[in-house]
Coordinates of C-alpha atoms and ligand atoms in Angstrom, one line a residue:
M1114 CA 9.8 13.8 20.8
S1115 CA 7.1 11.3 19.9
A1116 CA 4.9 14.2 19.0
I1117 CA 7.5 15.2 16.4
L1118 CA 7.8 11.7 15.2
D1119 CA 4.0 11.6 14.6
E1120 CA 4.2 14.9 12.7
I1121 CA 7.0 13.5 10.5
H1122 CA 5.2 10.2 9.8
R1123 CA 1.9 11.8 8.9
R1124 CA 3.5 14.1 6.3
K1125 CA 3.8 13.4 2.6
T1126 CA 5.4 16.0 0.4
F1127 CA 5.1 15.5 -3.3
A1128 CA 4.6 17.1 -6.7
I1129 CA 2.4 16.3 -9.7
I1130 CA 4.4 16.4 -12.9
S1131 CA 3.2 16.2 -16.5
H1132 CA 3.5 17.6 -19.9
P1133 CA 1.3 20.7 -20.2
D1134 CA -2.4 19.8 -20.8
A1135 CA -2.1 16.2 -19.6
G1136 CA -4.3 17.2 -16.6
K1137 CA -2.1 18.3 -13.7
T1138 CA -4.3 21.2 -12.7
T1139 CA -7.5 19.1 -12.9
L1140 CA -6.0 16.4 -10.7
T1141 CA -4.6 19.0 -8.2
E1142 CA -8.1 20.4 -7.9
K1143 CA -9.7 17.1 -7.3
F1144 CA -7.2 16.3 -4.6
L1145 CA -7.9 19.6 -2.9
L1146 CA -11.6 18.9 -3.0
Y1147 CA -11.1 15.5 -1.4
G1148 CA -8.8 17.2 1.2
G1149 CA -11.5 19.8 1.9
A1150 CA -9.0 22.5 1.2
I1151 CA -11.3 24.0 -1.4
Q1152 CA -15.0 23.7 -1.7
T1153 CA -15.7 24.2 -5.3
A1154 CA -14.2 23.2 -8.6
G1155 CA -12.4 26.1 -10.3
A1156 CA -11.0 27.4 -7.1
V1157 CA -7.5 26.7 -8.0
K1158 CA -6.3 29.2 -10.6
S1159 CA -4.5 27.4 -13.3
N1160 CA -0.9 28.4 -13.3
K1161 CA -0.9 27.2 -16.8
I1162 CA 0.6 29.7 -19.2
K1163 CA -1.4 29.8 -22.4
K1164 CA 0.7 28.9 -25.4
S1165 CA -0.3 32.1 -27.2
A1166 CA 1.3 34.1 -24.4
T1167 CA 4.9 33.0 -25.2
S1168 CA 5.8 36.5 -26.3
D1169 CA 3.9 38.3 -23.6
F1170 CA 5.9 37.6 -20.5
M1171 CA 4.0 40.2 -18.4
E1172 CA 1.1 37.9 -18.8
I1173 CA 3.3 35.1 -17.7
E1174 CA 4.5 37.0 -14.7
K1175 CA 1.0 37.5 -13.7
Q1176 CA 0.4 33.8 -14.0
R1177 CA 3.6 33.3 -11.9
G1178 CA 2.1 35.6 -9.3
I1179 CA -0.8 33.3 -9.1
S1180 CA 1.5 30.4 -8.9
V1181 CA 3.2 31.8 -5.8
A1182 CA -0.1 31.4 -4.0
T1183 CA -0.2 27.8 -5.1
S1184 CA 3.5 27.1 -4.5
V1185 CA 2.6 24.8 -1.7
M1186 CA -0.8 23.4 -1.2
T1187 CA -1.3 21.8 2.2
F1188 CA -4.3 19.6 2.9
E1189 CA -5.3 16.7 5.1
Y1190 CA -6.8 13.4 4.0
Q1191 CA -7.3 10.6 6.4
N1192 CA -5.1 12.1 9.0
T1193 CA -2.2 12.5 6.5
L1194 CA -0.8 15.9 6.0
I1195 CA -0.1 16.4 2.4
N1196 CA 2.1 19.1 1.0
L1197 CA 1.6 19.4 -2.7
L1198 CA 4.3 21.5 -4.4
D1199 CA 3.3 23.2 -7.5
T1200 CA 5.5 23.1 -10.6
P1201 CA 5.2 25.5 -13.5
G1202 CA 3.8 24.1 -16.6
H1203 CA 5.6 26.2 -19.2
K1204 CA 8.6 24.6 -20.6
D1205 CA 10.7 27.7 -20.4
F1206 CA 10.4 27.5 -16.6
A1207 CA 11.5 23.8 -16.6
E1208 CA 14.4 24.6 -14.4
D1209 CA 12.0 25.8 -11.6
T1210 CA 10.4 22.4 -11.9
Y1211 CA 13.7 20.5 -11.7
R1212 CA 14.5 22.4 -8.5
T1213 CA 11.1 21.9 -7.0
L1214 CA 11.6 18.2 -7.5
T1215 CA 14.6 18.3 -5.2
A1216 CA 12.3 19.3 -2.4
V1217 CA 9.7 16.5 -2.6
D1218 CA 9.7 13.0 -1.4
S1219 CA 7.7 11.5 -4.2
V1220 CA 5.9 12.4 -7.4
I1221 CA 2.7 11.6 -9.3
L1222 CA 3.3 11.6 -13.0
V1223 CA 0.2 12.3 -15.2
V1224 CA 0.2 11.0 -18.7
D1225 CA -2.4 11.7 -21.3
C1226 CA -3.6 8.4 -22.8
V1227 CA -4.0 9.9 -26.2
K1228 CA -0.5 11.5 -26.4
G1229 CA 1.4 9.0 -24.4
V1230 CA 4.9 10.0 -23.0
E1231 CA 5.9 13.4 -24.2
M1232 CA 9.2 15.2 -24.3
Q1233 CA 8.9 17.3 -21.2
T1234 CA 7.9 14.2 -19.2
E1235 CA 11.2 12.5 -20.2
R1236 CA 13.3 15.4 -18.9
L1237 CA 11.3 15.5 -15.6
M1238 CA 11.7 11.8 -15.1
E1239 CA 15.4 12.1 -15.6
V1240 CA 15.5 14.4 -12.6
C1241 CA 13.5 12.0 -10.6
R1242 CA 15.8 9.1 -11.5
M1243 CA 18.8 11.1 -10.4
R1244 CA 17.4 11.1 -6.9
N1245 CA 15.6 7.8 -7.0
T1246 CA 12.3 9.6 -6.3
P1247 CA 9.4 7.2 -6.0
V1248 CA 6.8 7.7 -8.8
I1249 CA 3.2 6.8 -9.2
V1250 CA 1.9 7.1 -12.7
F1251 CA -1.7 8.2 -13.5
I1252 CA -2.8 7.6 -17.1
N1253 CA -5.5 10.3 -17.6
K1254 CA -8.3 11.0 -20.0
M1255 CA -9.5 7.4 -20.3
D1256 CA -12.8 8.8 -21.5
R1257 CA -11.0 9.7 -24.7
D1258 CA -9.9 7.3 -27.4
G1259 CA -6.3 6.8 -26.5
K1260 CA -3.4 4.4 -27.1
D1261 CA -3.7 0.7 -26.2
P1262 CA -2.9 0.4 -22.4
F1263 CA -0.2 -2.3 -23.0
D1264 CA 1.5 0.0 -25.5
L1265 CA 1.3 2.8 -23.0
L1266 CA 3.1 0.7 -20.4
D1267 CA 5.8 -0.2 -22.9
E1268 CA 6.2 3.4 -23.8
L1269 CA 6.6 4.4 -20.1
E1270 CA 9.3 1.7 -19.6
Q1271 CA 11.1 2.5 -22.8
K1272 CA 11.0 6.3 -22.7
L1273 CA 11.3 6.9 -18.9
F1274 CA 13.6 4.0 -18.1
I1275 CA 11.5 2.8 -15.2
K1276 CA 9.8 -0.5 -14.5
V1277 CA 6.1 -0.2 -14.2
R1278 CA 3.4 -2.3 -12.6
P1279 CA -0.3 -1.6 -13.3
L1280 CA -2.4 -1.6 -10.1
S1281 CA -5.6 -0.9 -12.0
W1282 CA -6.6 -1.9 -15.5
P1283 CA -9.0 -0.1 -17.8
I1284 CA -12.0 -1.7 -19.3
G1285 CA -12.6 -0.2 -22.8
G1286 CA -11.7 3.3 -23.5
G1287 CA -13.1 6.5 -25.1
K1288 CA -16.8 6.4 -25.5
L1289 CA -16.7 2.7 -24.5
F1290 CA -14.8 3.2 -21.3
K1291 CA -16.6 1.3 -18.6
G1292 CA -14.3 1.7 -15.7
V1293 CA -11.2 0.1 -14.1
Y1294 CA -10.5 -3.1 -12.3
N1295 CA -8.3 -2.5 -9.3
L1296 CA -5.7 -5.3 -9.3
Y1297 CA -4.6 -4.6 -5.8
D1298 CA -8.0 -4.5 -4.0
H1299 CA -9.8 -6.7 -6.5
R1300 CA -12.5 -4.2 -7.0
L1301 CA -14.4 -3.2 -10.1
N1302 CA -14.9 0.6 -10.3
L1303 CA -17.6 1.5 -12.7
F1304 CA -17.3 4.7 -14.7
R1305 CA -20.1 7.3 -14.6
A1306 CA -19.1 10.5 -16.3
S1307 CA -19.3 13.2 -13.7
S1308 CA -17.3 16.2 -12.8
T1309 CA -18.7 16.7 -9.3
K1310 CA -17.4 15.1 -6.2
V1311 CA -19.3 11.8 -6.1
E1312 CA -18.5 8.5 -4.7
E1313 CA -17.4 6.1 -7.4
E1314 CA -19.4 2.9 -7.7
F1315 CA -17.4 -0.1 -6.5
V1316 CA -18.2 -3.7 -6.9
S1317 CA -15.9 -6.2 -5.1
I1318 CA -15.0 -9.1 -7.3
D1319 CA -12.3 -11.3 -5.8
N1320 CA -12.4 -13.9 -8.5
L1321 CA -12.5 -12.7 -12.0
N1322 CA -14.4 -15.8 -13.0
D1323 CA -17.3 -14.6 -11.0
A1324 CA -20.4 -14.3 -13.2
E1325 CA -21.0 -10.9 -11.5
L1326 CA -18.3 -9.5 -13.7
D1327 CA -20.2 -10.4 -16.9
K1328 CA -23.3 -9.0 -15.5
Q1329 CA -21.6 -5.7 -14.7
I1330 CA -19.6 -5.0 -17.8
G1331 CA -21.0 -7.5 -20.4
E1332 CA -19.5 -10.8 -21.5
H1333 CA -17.2 -9.5 -24.1
D1334 CA -15.5 -7.0 -21.9
A1335 CA -15.4 -9.5 -19.0
E1336 CA -13.6 -12.0 -21.2
K1337 CA -11.1 -9.3 -22.5
L1338 CA -10.4 -8.2 -18.9
R1339 CA -9.7 -11.8 -17.8
E1340 CA -7.3 -12.2 -20.7
D1341 CA -5.6 -8.9 -20.0
V1342 CA -5.2 -9.6 -16.3
E1343 CA -3.7 -13.0 -17.0
L1344 CA -1.2 -11.3 -19.3
I1345 CA -0.4 -8.6 -16.8
D1346 CA 0.3 -11.2 -14.1
G1347 CA 2.5 -13.1 -16.5
V1348 CA 4.5 -10.1 -17.7
Y1349 CA 4.8 -7.8 -14.7
E1350 CA 6.2 -8.8 -11.4
T1351 CA 4.0 -8.4 -8.4
F1352 CA 4.0 -5.0 -6.9
D1353 CA 6.7 -4.5 -4.4
E1354 CA 6.3 -1.4 -2.2
A1355 CA 10.0 -1.4 -1.2
K1356 CA 11.0 -1.2 -4.9
Y1357 CA 8.5 1.6 -5.4
K1358 CA 10.1 3.5 -2.5
T1359 CA 13.6 3.2 -4.0
G1360 CA 12.3 4.4 -7.3
E1361 CA 12.8 1.1 -9.1
I1362 CA 9.2 0.4 -10.0
A1363 CA 6.3 2.7 -10.6
P1364 CA 2.7 1.6 -10.0
V1365 CA 0.3 2.7 -12.7
F1366 CA -3.3 3.8 -12.4
F1367 CA -5.8 4.6 -15.1
G1368 CA -8.6 7.2 -14.8
S1369 CA -10.2 10.4 -15.9
G1370 CA -9.4 13.5 -13.8
V1371 CA -12.0 15.8 -15.2
N1372 CA -14.6 13.1 -14.5
N1373 CA -13.2 12.5 -11.0
F1374 CA -12.8 8.9 -11.9
G1375 CA -9.9 6.9 -10.4
V1376 CA -8.8 10.0 -8.4
R1377 CA -9.8 8.8 -5.0
E1378 CA -8.2 5.4 -5.7
L1379 CA -5.0 7.2 -6.6
L1380 CA -5.1 9.5 -3.6
E1381 CA -5.7 6.6 -1.2
T1382 CA -3.0 4.5 -2.7
F1383 CA -0.7 7.5 -2.5
I1384 CA -1.5 7.9 1.2
R1385 CA -0.8 4.2 1.8
I1386 CA 2.5 3.9 0.0
A1387 CA 4.1 7.3 -0.6
P1388 CA 7.1 7.9 1.6
S1389 CA 7.2 10.3 4.5
P1390 CA 10.3 12.5 4.8
R1391 CA 13.5 10.5 4.7
G1392 CA 17.1 11.0 5.3
R1393 CA 18.8 13.5 3.0
N1394 CA 22.4 13.8 1.8
T1395 CA 24.6 16.7 2.7
D1396 CA 28.2 17.3 1.9
T1397 CA 29.2 15.9 5.2
R1398 CA 26.6 13.3 6.3
V1399 CA 23.1 12.1 5.9
V1400 CA 20.6 14.1 7.9
Q1401 CA 17.6 12.1 9.3
P1402 CA 14.2 13.9 9.6
T1403 CA 14.0 12.7 13.2
E1404 CA 17.1 14.6 14.3
E1405 CA 16.3 17.2 17.0
K1406 CA 18.0 20.1 15.3
M1407 CA 16.4 22.0 12.5
T1408 CA 17.9 21.8 9.0
G1409 CA 16.5 22.8 5.7
F1410 CA 17.4 24.3 2.3
I1411 CA 16.2 26.9 -0.1
F1412 CA 15.0 25.4 -3.4
K1413 CA 13.1 28.3 -4.9
I1414 CA 13.2 32.1 -4.8
H1415 CA 10.3 34.1 -6.2
A1416 CA 10.6 37.7 -6.9
N1417 CA 7.7 40.0 -7.4
I1418 CA 8.5 42.1 -10.4
D1419 CA 6.0 44.8 -9.6
P1420 CA 8.3 47.7 -8.6
N1421 CA 5.7 49.0 -6.1
H1422 CA 5.7 45.8 -4.2
R1423 CA 9.2 44.6 -4.8
S1424 CA 9.9 41.6 -2.6
R1425 CA 11.4 38.2 -2.7
I1426 CA 10.1 35.0 -1.2
A1427 CA 12.6 32.3 -0.5
F1428 CA 11.1 28.8 -0.1
L1429 CA 12.6 26.6 2.5
R1430 CA 12.1 22.8 2.7
V1431 CA 12.5 21.7 6.3
C1432 CA 14.5 18.4 6.5
S1433 CA 14.9 17.8 10.2
G1434 CA 13.9 19.1 13.6
K1435 CA 11.4 21.8 14.1
F1436 CA 11.4 25.2 12.4
E1437 CA 10.2 28.0 14.7
R1438 CA 9.3 31.5 14.0
N1439 CA 11.7 34.1 15.5
K1440 CA 14.3 31.6 16.4
F1441 CA 17.8 32.1 15.1
F1442 CA 19.1 29.7 12.5
Y1443 CA 22.5 29.5 11.0
H1444 CA 23.0 30.3 7.3
T1445 CA 25.8 28.0 6.4
R1446 CA 27.0 30.0 3.3
L1447 CA 27.0 33.4 4.8
K1448 CA 28.1 31.9 8.1
K1449 CA 25.7 34.1 10.1
E1450 CA 22.6 33.7 12.3
L1451 CA 19.3 34.9 10.9
R1452 CA 15.8 34.8 12.3
F1453 CA 12.5 35.0 10.5
S1454 CA 9.6 36.9 11.9
N1455 CA 7.1 36.3 9.2
P1456 CA 7.5 32.8 7.7
V1457 CA 4.4 31.9 5.7
T1458 CA 2.5 29.0 4.2
F1459 CA 0.2 29.5 1.3
M1460 CA -3.2 28.1 0.6
A1461 CA -5.1 29.2 -2.5
S1462 CA -5.0 33.0 -2.0
D1463 CA -4.4 32.9 1.7
K1464 CA -1.1 33.6 3.3
N1465 CA -0.7 32.4 6.8
I1466 CA 2.0 33.1 9.3
V1467 CA 3.4 29.9 10.6
E1468 CA 4.7 29.4 14.2
D1469 CA 6.4 26.2 13.5
A1470 CA 7.1 23.7 10.7
Y1471 CA 8.2 20.1 10.6
P1472 CA 10.2 18.0 8.2
G1473 CA 8.5 17.8 4.9
D1474 CA 7.0 21.2 5.2
V1475 CA 7.8 24.1 2.9
I1476 CA 7.6 27.7 4.1
G1477 CA 8.0 31.0 2.4
M1478 CA 10.3 33.6 4.0
N1479 CA 10.6 37.2 3.0
D1480 CA 14.1 37.8 1.7
T1481 CA 16.1 40.9 1.2
G1482 CA 18.8 39.2 -0.7
N1483 CA 20.3 36.8 1.8
F1484 CA 19.4 33.7 -0.1
K1485 CA 20.6 31.8 -3.1
I1486 CA 19.1 28.6 -4.4
G1487 CA 20.7 25.7 -2.5
D1488 CA 21.4 27.7 0.7
T1489 CA 21.2 25.6 3.8
L1490 CA 19.9 26.6 7.3
T1491 CA 20.9 24.7 10.4
E1492 CA 21.2 25.2 14.2
G1493 CA 25.0 25.8 13.9
E1494 CA 26.3 22.8 12.0
Q1495 CA 28.4 23.6 8.9
M1496 CA 26.9 21.7 5.9
Y1497 CA 25.2 22.0 2.6
F1498 CA 22.3 19.8 1.3
K1499 CA 23.2 18.1 -1.9
G1500 CA 21.0 17.4 -4.8
I1501 CA 20.1 20.8 -6.0
P1502 CA 22.1 20.8 -9.3
S1503 CA 22.1 23.2 -12.1
F1504 CA 21.5 21.7 -15.5
S1505 CA 23.2 22.7 -18.7
P1506 CA 21.2 25.5 -20.4
E1507 CA 20.0 25.1 -23.9
I1508 CA 20.1 28.7 -25.2
F1509 CA 23.2 30.9 -24.7
K1510 CA 23.5 34.6 -25.3
E1511 CA 26.1 37.1 -24.4
M1512 CA 24.9 40.1 -22.4
V1513 CA 26.0 43.4 -23.8
N1514 CA 25.8 46.5 -21.6
T1515 CA 24.1 49.3 -23.5
D1516 CA 24.3 51.9 -20.8
P1517 CA 27.9 52.1 -19.5
M1518 CA 26.8 54.6 -16.8
K1519 CA 24.9 51.8 -15.2
T1520 CA 27.5 49.1 -15.2
K1521 CA 27.3 48.6 -11.5
Q1522 CA 23.6 48.2 -11.5
L1523 CA 23.8 45.8 -14.3
E1524 CA 26.3 43.6 -12.5
K1525 CA 24.3 43.7 -9.3
G1526 CA 21.0 43.0 -11.2
I1527 CA 22.3 40.1 -13.2
R1528 CA 23.9 38.6 -10.1
Q1529 CA 20.7 38.8 -8.1
L1530 CA 18.5 37.5 -10.9
T1531 CA 20.7 34.5 -11.5
E1532 CA 20.8 33.8 -7.7
E1533 CA 17.0 33.6 -7.9
G1534 CA 17.5 31.0 -10.6
V1535 CA 16.0 33.0 -13.5
A1536 CA 18.9 32.0 -15.7
Q1537 CA 22.5 30.9 -15.3
L1538 CA 25.4 33.2 -15.6
F1539 CA 28.8 32.2 -16.9
T1540 CA 31.8 34.5 -17.1
V1541 CA 34.6 34.2 -19.5
H1542 CA 37.7 35.1 -17.5
T1543 CA 39.9 36.3 -20.4
T1544 CA 37.4 38.8 -21.8
Q1545 CA 35.0 39.2 -18.8
A1546 CA 32.2 38.5 -21.2
K1547 CA 29.0 37.5 -19.4
I1548 CA 27.1 34.6 -21.0
I1549 CA 23.5 34.0 -19.9
G1550 CA 22.2 30.5 -20.3
T1551 CA 18.6 29.5 -20.1
V1552 CA 16.2 26.7 -21.1
G1553 CA 13.8 29.0 -22.9
E1554 CA 13.8 32.3 -24.9
L1555 CA 11.3 33.8 -22.4
Q1556 CA 13.9 34.3 -19.7
F1557 CA 15.8 36.8 -21.8
E1558 CA 12.8 39.0 -22.0
V1559 CA 12.2 38.6 -18.3
I1560 CA 15.8 39.5 -17.6
Q1561 CA 15.9 42.5 -19.9
Y1562 CA 12.6 43.8 -18.4
R1563 CA 13.6 43.3 -14.8
L1564 CA 17.1 44.8 -15.2
L1565 CA 15.5 47.9 -16.6
H1566 CA 12.7 48.2 -14.2
E1567 CA 14.3 47.1 -11.0
Y1568 CA 17.9 48.1 -11.5
G1569 CA 17.7 50.9 -14.1
A1570 CA 20.2 49.0 -16.3
S1571 CA 19.8 48.2 -19.9
C1572 CA 21.4 45.5 -22.0
Q1573 CA 21.1 43.5 -25.2
F1574 CA 21.7 39.9 -26.0
K1575 CA 23.9 38.6 -28.7
P1576 CA 23.0 35.0 -29.7
L1577 CA 25.8 32.4 -29.3
Q1578 CA 25.8 29.1 -31.0
Y1579 CA 26.6 26.8 -28.2
Y1580 CA 25.1 23.4 -27.8
K1581 CA 25.7 22.7 -24.1
A1582 CA 27.7 23.9 -21.2
C1583 CA 29.6 21.0 -19.5
W1584 CA 31.0 21.2 -16.1
L1585 CA 34.5 19.9 -15.9
T1586 CA 36.3 17.7 -13.5
S1587 CA 39.4 15.5 -13.6
D1588 CA 41.5 13.4 -11.2
N1589 CA 44.5 15.0 -12.7
T1590 CA 44.5 18.7 -11.7
A1591 CA 47.4 19.5 -14.0
K1592 CA 45.6 18.1 -17.0
L1593 CA 42.5 20.1 -16.1
T1594 CA 44.5 23.3 -15.8
E1595 CA 46.1 22.5 -19.1
F1596 CA 42.7 21.8 -20.8
I1597 CA 41.3 25.1 -19.5
R1598 CA 44.4 27.0 -20.8
T1599 CA 44.3 25.3 -24.2
K1600 CA 40.5 25.7 -24.7
S1601 CA 40.3 29.2 -23.1
N1602 CA 38.1 30.5 -25.9
Y1603 CA 35.5 27.9 -24.9
I1604 CA 35.8 28.1 -21.2
A1605 CA 33.7 30.1 -18.8
F1606 CA 33.1 30.0 -15.1
D1607 CA 29.7 29.5 -13.3
K1608 CA 28.4 31.4 -10.3
D1609 CA 30.5 29.3 -8.0
D1610 CA 33.6 29.8 -10.2
K1611 CA 33.5 26.2 -11.4
P1612 CA 34.8 25.9 -15.0
V1613 CA 32.5 24.9 -17.8
F1614 CA 33.3 23.9 -21.4
L1615 CA 31.0 25.6 -24.0
A1616 CA 30.6 23.0 -26.7
S1617 CA 29.5 24.4 -30.1
S1618 CA 27.9 21.1 -31.2
E1619 CA 27.3 17.6 -30.0
W1620 CA 30.0 16.5 -32.5
I1621 CA 32.6 18.8 -31.1
L1622 CA 31.8 17.7 -27.6
R1623 CA 32.3 14.0 -28.5
L1624 CA 35.5 14.8 -30.3
T1625 CA 36.8 16.8 -27.4
Q1626 CA 36.0 14.0 -25.0
Q1627 CA 37.9 11.6 -27.2
D1628 CA 40.9 13.9 -27.3
Y1629 CA 40.9 14.5 -23.6
P1630 CA 40.0 11.2 -21.9
E1631 CA 41.2 12.4 -18.5
I1632 CA 38.7 15.2 -18.4
H1633 CA 35.2 14.5 -17.3
F1634 CA 32.3 16.4 -18.9
H1635 CA 29.1 16.8 -16.9
L1636 CA 25.7 18.1 -17.9
T1637 CA 24.8 19.0 -14.4
S1638 CA 26.7 20.9 -11.8
E1639 CA 26.5 18.2 -9.2
F1640 CA 28.7 15.2 -9.9
N1641 CA 27.7 12.6 -7.3
R1642 CA 26.1 10.5 -10.0
D1643 CA 29.0 11.1 -12.3
E1644 CA 26.9 11.8 -15.3
V1645 CA 29.3 11.7 -18.2
V1646 CA 28.0 12.7 -21.5
A1647 CA 27.7 9.8 -23.9
Ligands
G4P816 P1 -2.3 20.8 -17.1 O1 -2.5 21.4 -15.8 O2 -1.6 19.5 -17.1 O3 -1.8 21.7 -18.2 O4 -3.8 20.3 -17.6 P2 -5.2 20.7 -17.2 O5 -5.6 20.0 -15.9 O6 -5.4 22.2 -17.3 O7 -6.1 19.9 -18.3 C1 -5.9 20.2 -19.7 C2 -7.2 20.0 -20.4 O8 -7.5 18.6 -20.4 C3 -8.3 20.8 -19.8 O9 -9.2 21.1 -20.9 C4 -9.0 19.7 -19.0 O10 -10.4 20.0 -18.8 C5 -8.8 18.5 -19.8 N1 -8.9 17.2 -19.0 C6 -8.3 17.0 -17.8 N2 -8.6 15.7 -17.4 C7 -9.3 15.2 -18.4 C8 -10.0 13.9 -18.6 O11 -9.9 13.0 -17.8 N3 -10.7 13.7 -19.8 C9 -10.8 14.7 -20.7 N4 -11.5 14.4 -21.8 N5 -10.2 15.9 -20.6 C10 -9.5 16.1 -19.4 P3 -9.2 22.6 -21.5 O12 -10.2 22.6 -22.6 O13 -7.8 22.9 -22.0 O14 -9.5 23.5 -20.4 P4 -10.8 23.7 -19.6 O15 -11.5 24.8 -20.3 O16 -11.6 22.4 -19.7 O17 -10.4 24.0 -18.2

């Protein structure tokens, strides 16, 4: 058992999140270089989808193909086994990212010092907050003229609703960037622009009044640093690791990914403070990683759209016990035993069969249609892992069948695609209309193409002017039934047959909430946080 405990404690499973172009790919690559998982820069294919390609989804699918290979990047650093889960950069695939965040134990958030906190980052942080995911912030591109660091910290706190605590502090910025002072280790790290893997230059300065500081960075910058540090110590409370682990406070680092500056410092702090796998909620109880029996859940399904190599890979996050190849596990939704002969891990372009996996690990399993996102595997216990919600889509269209001879294929196709998480499907009971909801326009193209090529079915989409889909609950069942009946024109049912209210505008939603105080409206399909629309 203690061998398993060691395996759990040395694992850290996380994701790097950022607005596109902030530097996620660059940072990932530097981490992999440190971990020895790749030898040369450029080895990680960017899964970034070029903005120009928004109407060319085949190109995007190709990129997605690449991103399967980088779905989970495992590397070791200082005897810590790190599972880095990749998240798609393109905003139309934001939902994939939200789901991936349910499978990690912490995140590193990359912010561009020139642009500050951007829209997509706000949404991603919302998901982290829902689960109290610990966050470390890396403010990148310090070699460029960016915003004032104090302003950046304020922006992080105001836009991301999280308390921050700088653990390093920049000296100058842009062309005048001299380095950072590590407030935790009391070390001055001097900046030398370099994209290769080099040791940074460190000078230990315990006391900022040491004349060595003036010698290293000049009197003017030394004085400014002393003032800044005094201000930081006055304004921000001392860093409390326990509060970081509960997601209350985010330590902040400054650096430059492309110059490999501040990256090692970030990685080493990550190793020191980031949590190993912890207990996770299910519908019946909390499962601890140290439990003997294997449990895990599916958080992502990837389908290869090439009709010649049609296959699906379901990604399982192991939560407790030990996953073993060829052992039978219990699929709690289908209530049947399944075993997996070819579970794989991915690294760069290599696919390796795994014999066993431990809590924190993610494995890919070939799937012939057994899995839906959120499915749970156990050794017999009936339970579901919680925390894999659906979010209200932002674009809604009605699917119109254009080939009545292929109705069955269309139904099967759309069911399977929505199970993969490509989009959400809502059905209007009264008319049997099928409403597809997504976060981006791109998914409609993907759906149309895949329905035709994989299922031989064709359809068109009729735009619908809805603002949000709100899942409905009420303590008063009679009132809820009454509401559903009265508003039947605006009610549809999700994949689990849960009712949603399709609100045409924010204003209508507010009004409806006022009119029906006993009905709760939720923007996610999981209500443990009881997120009621304002
Ligand atoms: P992403 O995955 O978050 O989308 O960002 P990515 O790492 O691809 O970085 C986006 C751009 O920012 C890249 O330039 C990258 O070289 C640059 N970059 C990353 N870190 C830094 C940094 O610390 N300083 C500066 N000045 N730039 C940085 P690109 O021109 O879009 O691509 P490339 O041709 O350089 O790869």
